[in-house]
mmCIF file of C-alpha atoms in Angstrom:
data_model
loop_
_atom_site.group_PDB
_atom_site.id
_atom_site.type_symbol
_atom_site.label_atom_id
_atom_site.label_comp_id
_atom_site.label_asym_id
_atom_site.label_seq_id
_atom_site.Cartn_x
_atom_site.Cartn_y
_atom_site.Cartn_z
ATOM 1 C CA UNK G 286 0.000 0.000 0.000
ATOM 2 C CA UNK G 287 2.720 2.404 0.930
ATOM 3 C CA UNK G 288 4.640 1.526 -2.201
ATOM 4 C CA UNK G 289 1.621 2.196 -4.385
ATOM 5 C CA UNK G 290 1.051 5.590 -2.793
ATOM 6 C CA UNK G 291 4.708 6.436 -3.260
ATOM 7 C CA UNK G 292 4.586 5.560 -6.943
ATOM 8 C CA UNK G 293 1.449 7.665 -7.342
ATOM 9 C CA UNK G 294 3.223 10.534 -5.600
ATOM 10 C CA UNK G 295 6.228 10.227 -7.919
ATOM 11 C CA UNK G 296 3.965 10.255 -10.967
ATOM 12 C CA UNK G 297 2.146 13.370 -9.748
ATOM 13 C CA UNK G 298 5.401 15.156 -8.991
ATOM 14 C CA UNK G 299 6.952 14.350 -12.353
ATOM 15 C CA UNK G 300 3.850 15.381 -14.297
ATOM 16 C CA UNK G 301 3.624 18.643 -12.352
ATOM 17 C CA UNK G 302 7.276 19.372 -13.008
ATOM 18 C CA UNK G 303 6.732 18.619 -16.695
ATOM 19 C CA UNK G 304 3.972 21.228 -16.734
ATOM 20 C CA UNK G 305 6.368 23.754 -15.249
ATOM 21 C CA UNK G 306 8.878 23.020 -17.990
ATOM 22 C CA UNK G 307 6.199 23.326 -20.667
ATOM 23 C CA UNK G 308 5.120 26.677 -19.258
ATOM 24 C CA UNK G 309 8.712 27.878 -19.356
ATOM 25 C CA UNK G 310 9.097 26.838 -22.979
ATOM 26 C CA UNK G 311 5.761 28.420 -23.875
ATOM 27 C CA UNK G 312 6.693 31.668 -22.151
ATOM 28 C CA UNK G 313 9.689 31.856 -24.435
ATOM 29 C CA UNK G 314 7.972 30.787 -27.646
ATOM 30 C CA UNK G 315 4.497 32.317 -27.579
ATOM 31 C CA UNK G 316 4.041 35.591 -29.417
ATOM 32 C CA UNK G 317 1.960 37.905 -27.235
ATOM 33 C CA UNK G 318 0.688 38.538 -23.741
ATOM 34 C CA UNK G 319 -2.588 36.631 -23.867
ATOM 35 C CA UNK G 320 -1.052 33.429 -25.202
ATOM 36 C CA UNK G 321 1.687 33.660 -22.595
ATOM 37 C CA UNK G 322 -0.999 34.014 -19.945
ATOM 38 C CA UNK G 323 -2.637 30.888 -21.338
ATOM 39 C CA UNK G 324 0.633 29.027 -20.944
ATOM 40 C CA UNK G 325 1.235 30.470 -17.488
ATOM 41 C CA UNK G 326 -1.933 28.983 -16.034
ATOM 42 C CA UNK G 327 -0.680 25.423 -16.521
ATOM 43 C CA UNK G 328 1.842 25.327 -13.680
ATOM 44 C CA UNK G 329 -0.185 27.803 -11.642
ATOM 45 C CA UNK G 330 -3.223 25.578 -11.333
ATOM 46 C CA UNK G 331 -2.822 22.069 -12.716
ATOM 47 C CA UNK G 332 0.883 21.666 -12.085
ATOM 48 C CA UNK G 333 0.660 23.050 -8.583
ATOM 49 C CA UNK G 334 -2.336 20.863 -7.757
ATOM 50 C CA UNK G 335 -0.522 17.764 -9.016
ATOM 51 C CA UNK G 336 2.562 18.559 -6.958
ATOM 52 C CA UNK G 337 0.434 19.248 -3.876
ATOM 53 C CA UNK G 338 -1.363 15.932 -4.364
ATOM 54 C CA UNK G 339 1.985 14.201 -4.695
ATOM 55 C CA UNK G 340 3.180 15.907 -1.537
ATOM 56 C CA UNK G 341 0.012 14.888 0.295
ATOM 57 C CA UNK G 342 0.456 11.295 -0.843
ATOM 58 C CA UNK G 343 3.920 11.309 0.657
ATOM 59 C CA UNK G 344 3.160 13.071 3.949
ATOM 60 C CA UNK G 345 -0.149 11.306 4.772
ATOM 61 C CA UNK G 346 -0.961 13.257 7.895
ATOM 62 C CA UNK G 347 -4.121 15.218 8.505
ATOM 63 C CA UNK G 348 -2.434 18.443 9.538
ATOM 64 C CA UNK G 349 -0.154 18.515 6.516
ATOM 65 C CA UNK G 350 -2.941 17.637 4.122
ATOM 66 C CA UNK G 351 -5.021 20.460 5.574
ATOM 67 C CA UNK G 352 -2.219 22.927 4.970
ATOM 68 C CA UNK G 353 -1.783 21.675 1.417
ATOM 69 C CA UNK G 354 -5.524 22.006 0.865
ATOM 70 C CA UNK G 355 -5.337 25.574 2.100
ATOM 71 C CA UNK G 356 -2.550 26.328 -0.355
ATOM 72 C CA UNK G 357 -4.593 24.819 -3.175
ATOM 73 C CA UNK G 358 -7.660 26.875 -2.248
ATOM 74 C CA UNK G 359 -5.625 30.076 -2.056
ATOM 75 C CA UNK G 360 -4.028 29.450 -5.401
ATOM 76 C CA UNK G 361 -7.254 28.533 -7.172
ATOM 77 C CA UNK G 362 -9.065 31.537 -5.706
ATOM 78 C CA UNK G 363 -6.395 34.090 -6.514
ATOM 79 C CA UNK G 364 -4.994 32.975 -9.862
ATOM 80 C CA UNK G 365 -8.170 33.844 -11.853
ATOM 81 C CA UNK G 366 -8.373 37.293 -10.271
ATOM 82 C CA UNK G 367 -4.773 38.096 -11.078
ATOM 83 C CA UNK G 368 -5.152 36.737 -14.608
ATOM 84 C CA UNK G 369 -8.285 38.815 -15.132
ATOM 85 C CA UNK G 370 -6.582 42.022 -14.057
ATOM 86 C CA UNK G 371 -3.460 41.345 -16.103
ATOM 87 C CA UNK G 372 -5.507 40.497 -19.159
ATOM 88 C CA UNK G 373 -7.637 43.604 -18.845
ATOM 89 C CA UNK G 374 -4.588 45.808 -18.369
ATOM 90 C CA UNK G 375 -2.912 44.180 -21.347
ATOM 91 C CA UNK G 376 -5.922 44.628 -23.606
ATOM 92 C CA UNK G 377 -6.320 48.260 -22.652
ATOM 93 C CA UNK G 378 -2.637 48.845 -23.191
ATOM 94 C CA UNK G 379 -3.016 47.455 -26.681
ATOM 95 C CA UNK G 380 -0.716 44.532 -26.039
ATOM 96 C CA UNK G 381 -3.131 41.861 -27.202
ATOM 97 C CA UNK G 382 -2.391 41.213 -30.843
ATOM 98 C CA UNK G 383 -5.794 41.510 -32.468
ATOM 99 C CA UNK G 384 -4.578 39.768 -35.611
ATOM 100 C CA UNK G 385 -4.124 36.619 -33.543
ATOM 101 C CA UNK G 386 -7.589 36.746 -31.991
ATOM 102 C CA UNK G 387 -10.402 34.622 -33.373
ATOM 103 C CA UNK G 388 -13.146 36.618 -31.655
ATOM 104 C CA UNK G 389 -12.665 40.082 -30.198
ATOM 105 C CA UNK G 390 -15.815 40.752 -28.223
ATOM 106 C CA UNK G 391 -14.461 44.001 -26.819
ATOM 107 C CA UNK G 392 -13.792 45.445 -30.252
ATOM 108 C CA UNK G 393 -16.746 47.838 -30.294
ATOM 109 C CA UNK G 394 -16.943 48.678 -26.620
ATOM 110 C CA UNK G 395 -15.362 51.350 -24.525
ATOM 111 C CA UNK G 396 -12.683 48.967 -23.377
ATOM 112 C CA UNK G 397 -11.039 49.314 -26.757
ATOM 113 C CA UNK G 398 -9.757 52.808 -26.437
ATOM 114 C CA UNK H 61 13.482 7.730 -5.491
ATOM 115 C CA UNK H 62 16.738 9.526 -6.105
ATOM 116 C CA UNK H 63 16.155 9.299 -9.826
ATOM 117 C CA UNK H 64 12.694 10.844 -9.440
ATOM 118 C CA UNK H 65 14.113 13.611 -7.283
ATOM 119 C CA UNK H 66 16.761 14.429 -9.868
ATOM 120 C CA UNK H 67 14.220 14.401 -12.699
ATOM 121 C CA UNK H 68 11.732 16.627 -10.854
ATOM 122 C CA UNK H 69 14.455 19.054 -9.804
ATOM 123 C CA UNK H 70 15.788 19.295 -13.339
ATOM 124 C CA UNK H 71 12.362 19.942 -14.838
ATOM 125 C CA UNK H 72 11.490 22.574 -12.243
ATOM 126 C CA UNK H 73 14.844 24.284 -12.652
ATOM 127 C CA UNK H 74 14.455 24.378 -16.426
ATOM 128 C CA UNK H 75 11.008 25.926 -16.102
ATOM 129 C CA UNK H 76 12.279 28.472 -13.584
ATOM 130 C CA UNK H 77 15.220 29.463 -15.779
ATOM 131 C CA UNK H 78 12.984 29.935 -18.821
ATOM 132 C CA UNK H 79 10.541 32.050 -16.797
ATOM 133 C CA UNK H 80 13.498 34.071 -15.520
ATOM 134 C CA UNK H 81 14.670 34.695 -19.076
ATOM 135 C CA UNK H 82 11.187 35.942 -19.896
ATOM 136 C CA UNK H 83 11.305 38.254 -16.877
ATOM 137 C CA UNK H 84 14.555 39.723 -18.144
ATOM 138 C CA UNK H 85 13.572 39.975 -21.804
ATOM 139 C CA UNK H 86 9.827 40.527 -21.452
ATOM 140 C CA UNK H 87 8.972 43.508 -23.583
ATOM 141 C CA UNK H 88 6.296 44.937 -21.299
ATOM 142 C CA UNK H 89 5.719 44.986 -17.590
ATOM 143 C CA UNK H 90 2.698 42.711 -17.955
ATOM 144 C CA UNK H 91 4.816 40.002 -19.566
ATOM 145 C CA UNK H 92 7.107 40.270 -16.584
ATOM 146 C CA UNK H 93 4.182 39.918 -14.190
ATOM 147 C CA UNK H 94 3.024 36.761 -15.942
ATOM 148 C CA UNK H 95 6.514 35.313 -15.900
ATOM 149 C CA UNK H 96 6.888 36.240 -12.239
ATOM 150 C CA UNK H 97 3.692 34.376 -11.434
ATOM 151 C CA UNK H 98 5.032 31.339 -13.237
ATOM 152 C CA UNK H 99 8.316 31.623 -11.369
ATOM 153 C CA UNK H 100 6.463 31.826 -8.089
ATOM 154 C CA UNK H 101 4.361 28.781 -8.945
ATOM 155 C CA UNK H 102 7.555 26.899 -9.794
ATOM 156 C CA UNK H 103 9.071 27.921 -6.473
ATOM 157 C CA UNK H 104 5.981 26.727 -4.600
ATOM 158 C CA UNK H 105 6.160 23.458 -6.513
ATOM 159 C CA UNK H 106 9.836 23.077 -5.653
ATOM 160 C CA UNK H 107 9.205 23.604 -1.939
ATOM 161 C CA UNK H 108 6.324 21.122 -2.012
ATOM 162 C CA UNK H 109 8.460 18.600 -3.873
ATOM 163 C CA UNK H 110 11.222 19.009 -1.331
ATOM 164 C CA UNK H 111 8.725 18.388 1.449
ATOM 165 C CA UNK H 112 7.542 15.296 -0.397
ATOM 166 C CA UNK H 113 11.040 13.919 -0.885
ATOM 167 C CA UNK H 114 12.248 14.500 2.641
ATOM 168 C CA UNK H 115 8.878 13.748 4.272
ATOM 169 C CA UNK H 116 9.337 16.897 6.307
ATOM 170 C CA UNK H 117 6.353 19.218 6.710
ATOM 171 C CA UNK H 118 8.313 22.146 8.112
ATOM 172 C CA UNK H 119 8.137 24.229 4.956
ATOM 173 C CA UNK H 120 4.422 23.836 4.316
ATOM 174 C CA UNK H 121 3.292 27.128 5.933
ATOM 175 C CA UNK H 122 5.689 28.899 3.602
ATOM 176 C CA UNK H 123 3.586 27.671 0.708
ATOM 177 C CA UNK H 124 0.440 29.324 2.075
ATOM 178 C CA UNK H 125 2.262 32.612 2.533
ATOM 179 C CA UNK H 126 3.760 32.462 -0.957
ATOM 180 C CA UNK H 127 0.454 31.723 -2.641
ATOM 181 C CA UNK H 128 -1.091 34.841 -1.099
ATOM 182 C CA UNK H 129 1.877 37.156 -1.553
ATOM 183 C CA UNK H 130 2.238 36.343 -5.214
ATOM 184 C CA UNK H 131 -1.377 37.250 -5.838
ATOM 185 C CA UNK H 132 -0.983 40.534 -3.986
ATOM 186 C CA UNK H 133 2.055 41.517 -5.991
ATOM 187 C CA UNK H 134 0.525 40.625 -9.333
ATOM 188 C CA UNK H 135 -2.710 42.495 -8.660
ATOM 189 C CA UNK H 136 -0.997 45.612 -7.347
ATOM 190 C CA UNK H 137 1.376 45.834 -10.291
ATOM 191 C CA UNK H 138 -1.484 45.251 -12.727
ATOM 192 C CA UNK H 139 -3.504 48.019 -11.104
ATOM 193 C CA UNK H 140 -0.509 50.327 -11.238
ATOM 194 C CA UNK H 141 -0.159 49.632 -14.940
ATOM 195 C CA UNK H 142 -3.863 50.320 -15.521
ATOM 196 C CA UNK H 143 -3.743 53.594 -13.643
ATOM 197 C CA UNK H 144 -0.737 54.764 -15.596
ATOM 198 C CA UNK H 145 -2.559 53.981 -18.813
ATOM 199 C CA UNK H 146 -5.732 55.718 -17.652
ATOM 200 C CA UNK H 147 -4.153 58.940 -16.422
ATOM 201 C CA UNK H 148 -1.853 59.298 -19.379
ATOM 202 C CA UNK H 149 -4.150 59.578 -22.370
ATOM 203 C CA UNK H 150 -7.731 58.384 -22.110
ATOM 204 C CA UNK H 151 -8.878 59.377 -25.587
ATOM 205 C CA UNK H 152 -6.264 58.199 -28.033
ATOM 206 C CA UNK H 153 -6.509 55.066 -30.134
ATOM 207 C CA UNK H 154 -4.540 51.970 -29.415
ATOM 208 C CA UNK H 155 -2.858 51.619 -32.776
ATOM 209 C CA UNK H 156 -1.191 54.941 -33.514
ATOM 210 C CA UNK H 157 2.013 54.820 -31.540
ATOM 211 C CA UNK H 158 0.109 55.276 -28.337
ATOM 212 C CA UNK H 159 2.675 54.208 -25.739
ATOM 213 C CA UNK H 160 5.191 56.859 -26.699
ATOM 214 C CA UNK H 161 3.073 59.964 -25.947
ATOM 215 C CA UNK H 162 1.843 58.207 -22.875
ATOM 216 C CA UNK H 163 5.275 57.577 -21.404
ATOM 217 C CA UNK H 164 6.397 61.020 -22.420
ATOM 218 C CA UNK H 165 3.453 62.450 -20.566
ATOM 219 C CA UNK H 166 4.505 60.452 -17.547
ATOM 220 C CA UNK H 167 8.064 61.656 -17.641
ATOM 221 C CA UNK H 168 6.877 65.237 -17.974
ATOM 222 C CA UNK H 169 4.558 64.797 -15.053
ATOM 223 C CA UNK H 170 7.183 63.433 -12.739
ATOM 224 C CA UNK H 171 9.413 66.483 -12.167
ATOM 225 C CA UNK H 172 6.444 68.776 -11.609
ATOM 226 C CA UNK H 173 6.632 68.856 -7.787
ATOM 227 C CA UNK H 174 10.039 70.501 -7.968
ATOM 228 C CA UNK H 175 8.734 73.231 -10.183
ATOM 229 C CA UNK H 176 9.946 72.464 -13.704
ATOM 230 C CA UNK H 177 6.860 73.724 -15.461
ATOM 231 C CA UNK H 178 9.115 75.396 -17.996
ATOM 232 C CA UNK H 179 12.525 74.632 -19.322
ATOM 233 C CA UNK H 180 13.860 77.864 -17.872
ATOM 234 C CA UNK H 181 16.818 76.891 -15.702
ATOM 235 C CA UNK H 182 15.760 79.335 -12.997
ATOM 236 C CA UNK H 183 12.554 77.487 -12.459
ATOM 237 C CA UNK H 184 14.655 74.732 -10.963
ATOM 238 C CA UNK H 185 16.059 77.255 -8.540
ATOM 239 C CA UNK H 186 14.268 76.124 -5.364
ATOM 240 C CA UNK H 187 15.688 72.646 -5.793
ATOM 241 C CA UNK H 188 19.212 73.972 -6.065
ATOM 242 C CA UNK H 189 18.775 76.605 -3.394
ATOM 243 C CA UNK H 190 18.083 74.042 -0.728
ATOM 244 C CA UNK H 191 21.549 72.613 -1.140
ATOM 245 C CA UNK H 192 23.388 75.903 -1.467
ATOM 246 C CA UNK H 193 25.232 77.839 1.196
ATOM 247 C CA UNK H 194 23.177 80.378 3.213
ATOM 248 C CA UNK H 195 24.850 83.329 1.487
ATOM 249 C CA UNK H 196 22.867 82.769 -1.667
ATOM 250 C CA UNK H 197 19.629 82.875 0.267
ATOM 251 C CA UNK H 198 19.468 86.587 0.962
ATOM 252 C CA UNK H 199 15.988 88.080 0.524
ATOM 253 C CA UNK H 200 16.587 89.338 -2.979
ATOM 254 C CA UNK H 201 17.510 85.953 -4.308
ATOM 255 C CA UNK H 202 14.898 84.171 -2.269
ATOM 256 C CA UNK H 203 12.149 86.160 -3.882
ATOM 257 C CA UNK H 204 13.620 85.809 -7.319
ATOM 258 C CA UNK H 205 13.898 82.068 -6.887
ATOM 259 C CA UNK H 206 10.271 81.716 -5.986
ATOM 260 C CA UNK H 207 8.794 79.114 -8.341
ATOM 261 C CA UNK H 208 5.837 81.313 -9.258
ATOM 262 C CA UNK H 209 7.993 84.263 -10.215
ATOM 263 C CA UNK H 210 10.792 82.359 -11.796
ATOM 264 C CA UNK H 211 8.742 81.268 -14.743
ATOM 265 C CA UNK H 212 7.943 84.879 -15.590
ATOM 266 C CA UNK H 213 11.464 86.236 -15.232
ATOM 267 C CA UNK H 214 13.940 86.301 -18.045
ATOM 268 C CA UNK H 215 17.216 84.540 -17.309
ATOM 269 C CA UNK H 216 19.463 87.607 -17.672
ATOM 270 C CA UNK H 217 17.933 89.578 -14.836
ATOM 271 C CA UNK H 218 19.175 87.083 -12.295
ATOM 272 C CA UNK H 219 22.622 86.380 -13.606
ATOM 273 C CA UNK H 220 25.183 88.677 -11.960
ATOM 274 C CA UNK H 221 23.660 89.251 -8.551
ATOM 275 C CA UNK H 222 23.179 85.728 -7.330
ATOM 276 C CA UNK H 223 25.761 83.126 -6.481
ATOM 277 C CA UNK H 224 23.347 80.309 -6.981
ATOM 278 C CA UNK H 225 22.441 80.115 -10.676
ATOM 279 C CA UNK H 226 25.488 78.170 -11.937
ATOM 280 C CA UNK H 227 24.320 75.246 -9.817
ATOM 281 C CA UNK H 228 20.669 74.818 -10.894
ATOM 282 C CA UNK H 229 21.416 74.191 -14.610
ATOM 283 C CA UNK H 230 23.773 71.420 -13.525
ATOM 284 C CA UNK H 231 20.972 70.036 -11.433
ATOM 285 C CA UNK H 232 18.684 70.175 -14.402
ATOM 286 C CA UNK H 233 21.185 68.439 -16.635
ATOM 287 C CA UNK H 234 21.862 65.737 -14.117
ATOM 288 C CA UNK H 235 18.165 65.106 -13.662
ATOM 289 C CA UNK H 236 17.246 64.739 -17.285
ATOM 290 C CA UNK H 237 19.537 61.949 -18.595
ATOM 291 C CA UNK H 238 18.033 59.123 -16.459
ATOM 292 C CA UNK H 239 14.659 59.828 -17.971
ATOM 293 C CA UNK H 240 15.507 59.675 -21.629
ATOM 294 C CA UNK H 241 17.050 56.159 -21.722
ATOM 295 C CA UNK H 242 14.085 54.827 -19.804
ATOM 296 C CA UNK H 243 11.676 56.433 -22.194
ATOM 297 C CA UNK H 244 13.597 55.082 -25.162
ATOM 298 C CA UNK H 245 13.580 51.621 -23.714
ATOM 299 C CA UNK H 246 9.847 51.753 -23.113
ATOM 300 C CA UNK H 247 9.266 52.941 -26.653
ATOM 301 C CA UNK H 248 11.400 50.204 -28.054
ATOM 302 C CA UNK H 249 9.595 47.629 -25.955
ATOM 303 C CA UNK H 250 6.244 48.915 -27.090
ATOM 304 C CA UNK H 251 7.289 48.586 -30.703
ATOM 305 C CA UNK H 252 8.629 45.150 -30.055
ATOM 306 C CA UNK H 253 5.240 44.085 -28.688
ATOM 307 C CA UNK H 254 3.577 45.249 -31.828
#
């Protein structure tokens, strides 16, 4: 049982670390702010959750799992807010490349200044 | 186990280095915020992985603190960027070289509290007078160095009678060069984004 949990923990840790590497590569390769934000959410949410699950599978104590759950809740509550504000600031600053957008729903509104 | 630890550490380090390169190169401040968030997530993942490998829960409260602090920093910097956009030029379009008048407006706004409403060197007098010796602060010069009057005076009327005026132009020259490279860099970065 312990061995199975350990293997699961290793898998979660390696997959989460892979997501961090992919986000790093995407930050270097993607062309504009919005696509970089898309890449940045992978380690922020999924990668972090996988690593926290792997950590919880290794620690296996109620207090530690509660702390890890708290970290996960904080991260999942705050990451969308930060991404929303960064995206809005980027669009208003004209840093979203409109030629790369499929749909630009803010095109006719006051947000496009 | 050791193999897994080495693999996870290598992957996390590679992601952190790439995010760091984006922080350094990132053309705009928002790109740097995004890359900083990624770097912070990688750091949180590294601390959690270390706790998993060593089975030591000492560092877990650090994760909670980091996940809140990173959000605070990102939101405050994003709001700062929005406010700078909003105060600079609310009416111009987004596709006609907009960042350059905006950042110029910022750099003009900044020296205002020290009285540089004109390029007249005497308007910078109060800044220089604070660091001068008391001899140059006799009543005649003090009134002529008043920021309200200085903009209306011509430069020649002050020249011979005051000891101070050679200093303020130097002040003005030493203040201006740090602004122009920054403005040029921001312009270049804005063009690079486009």
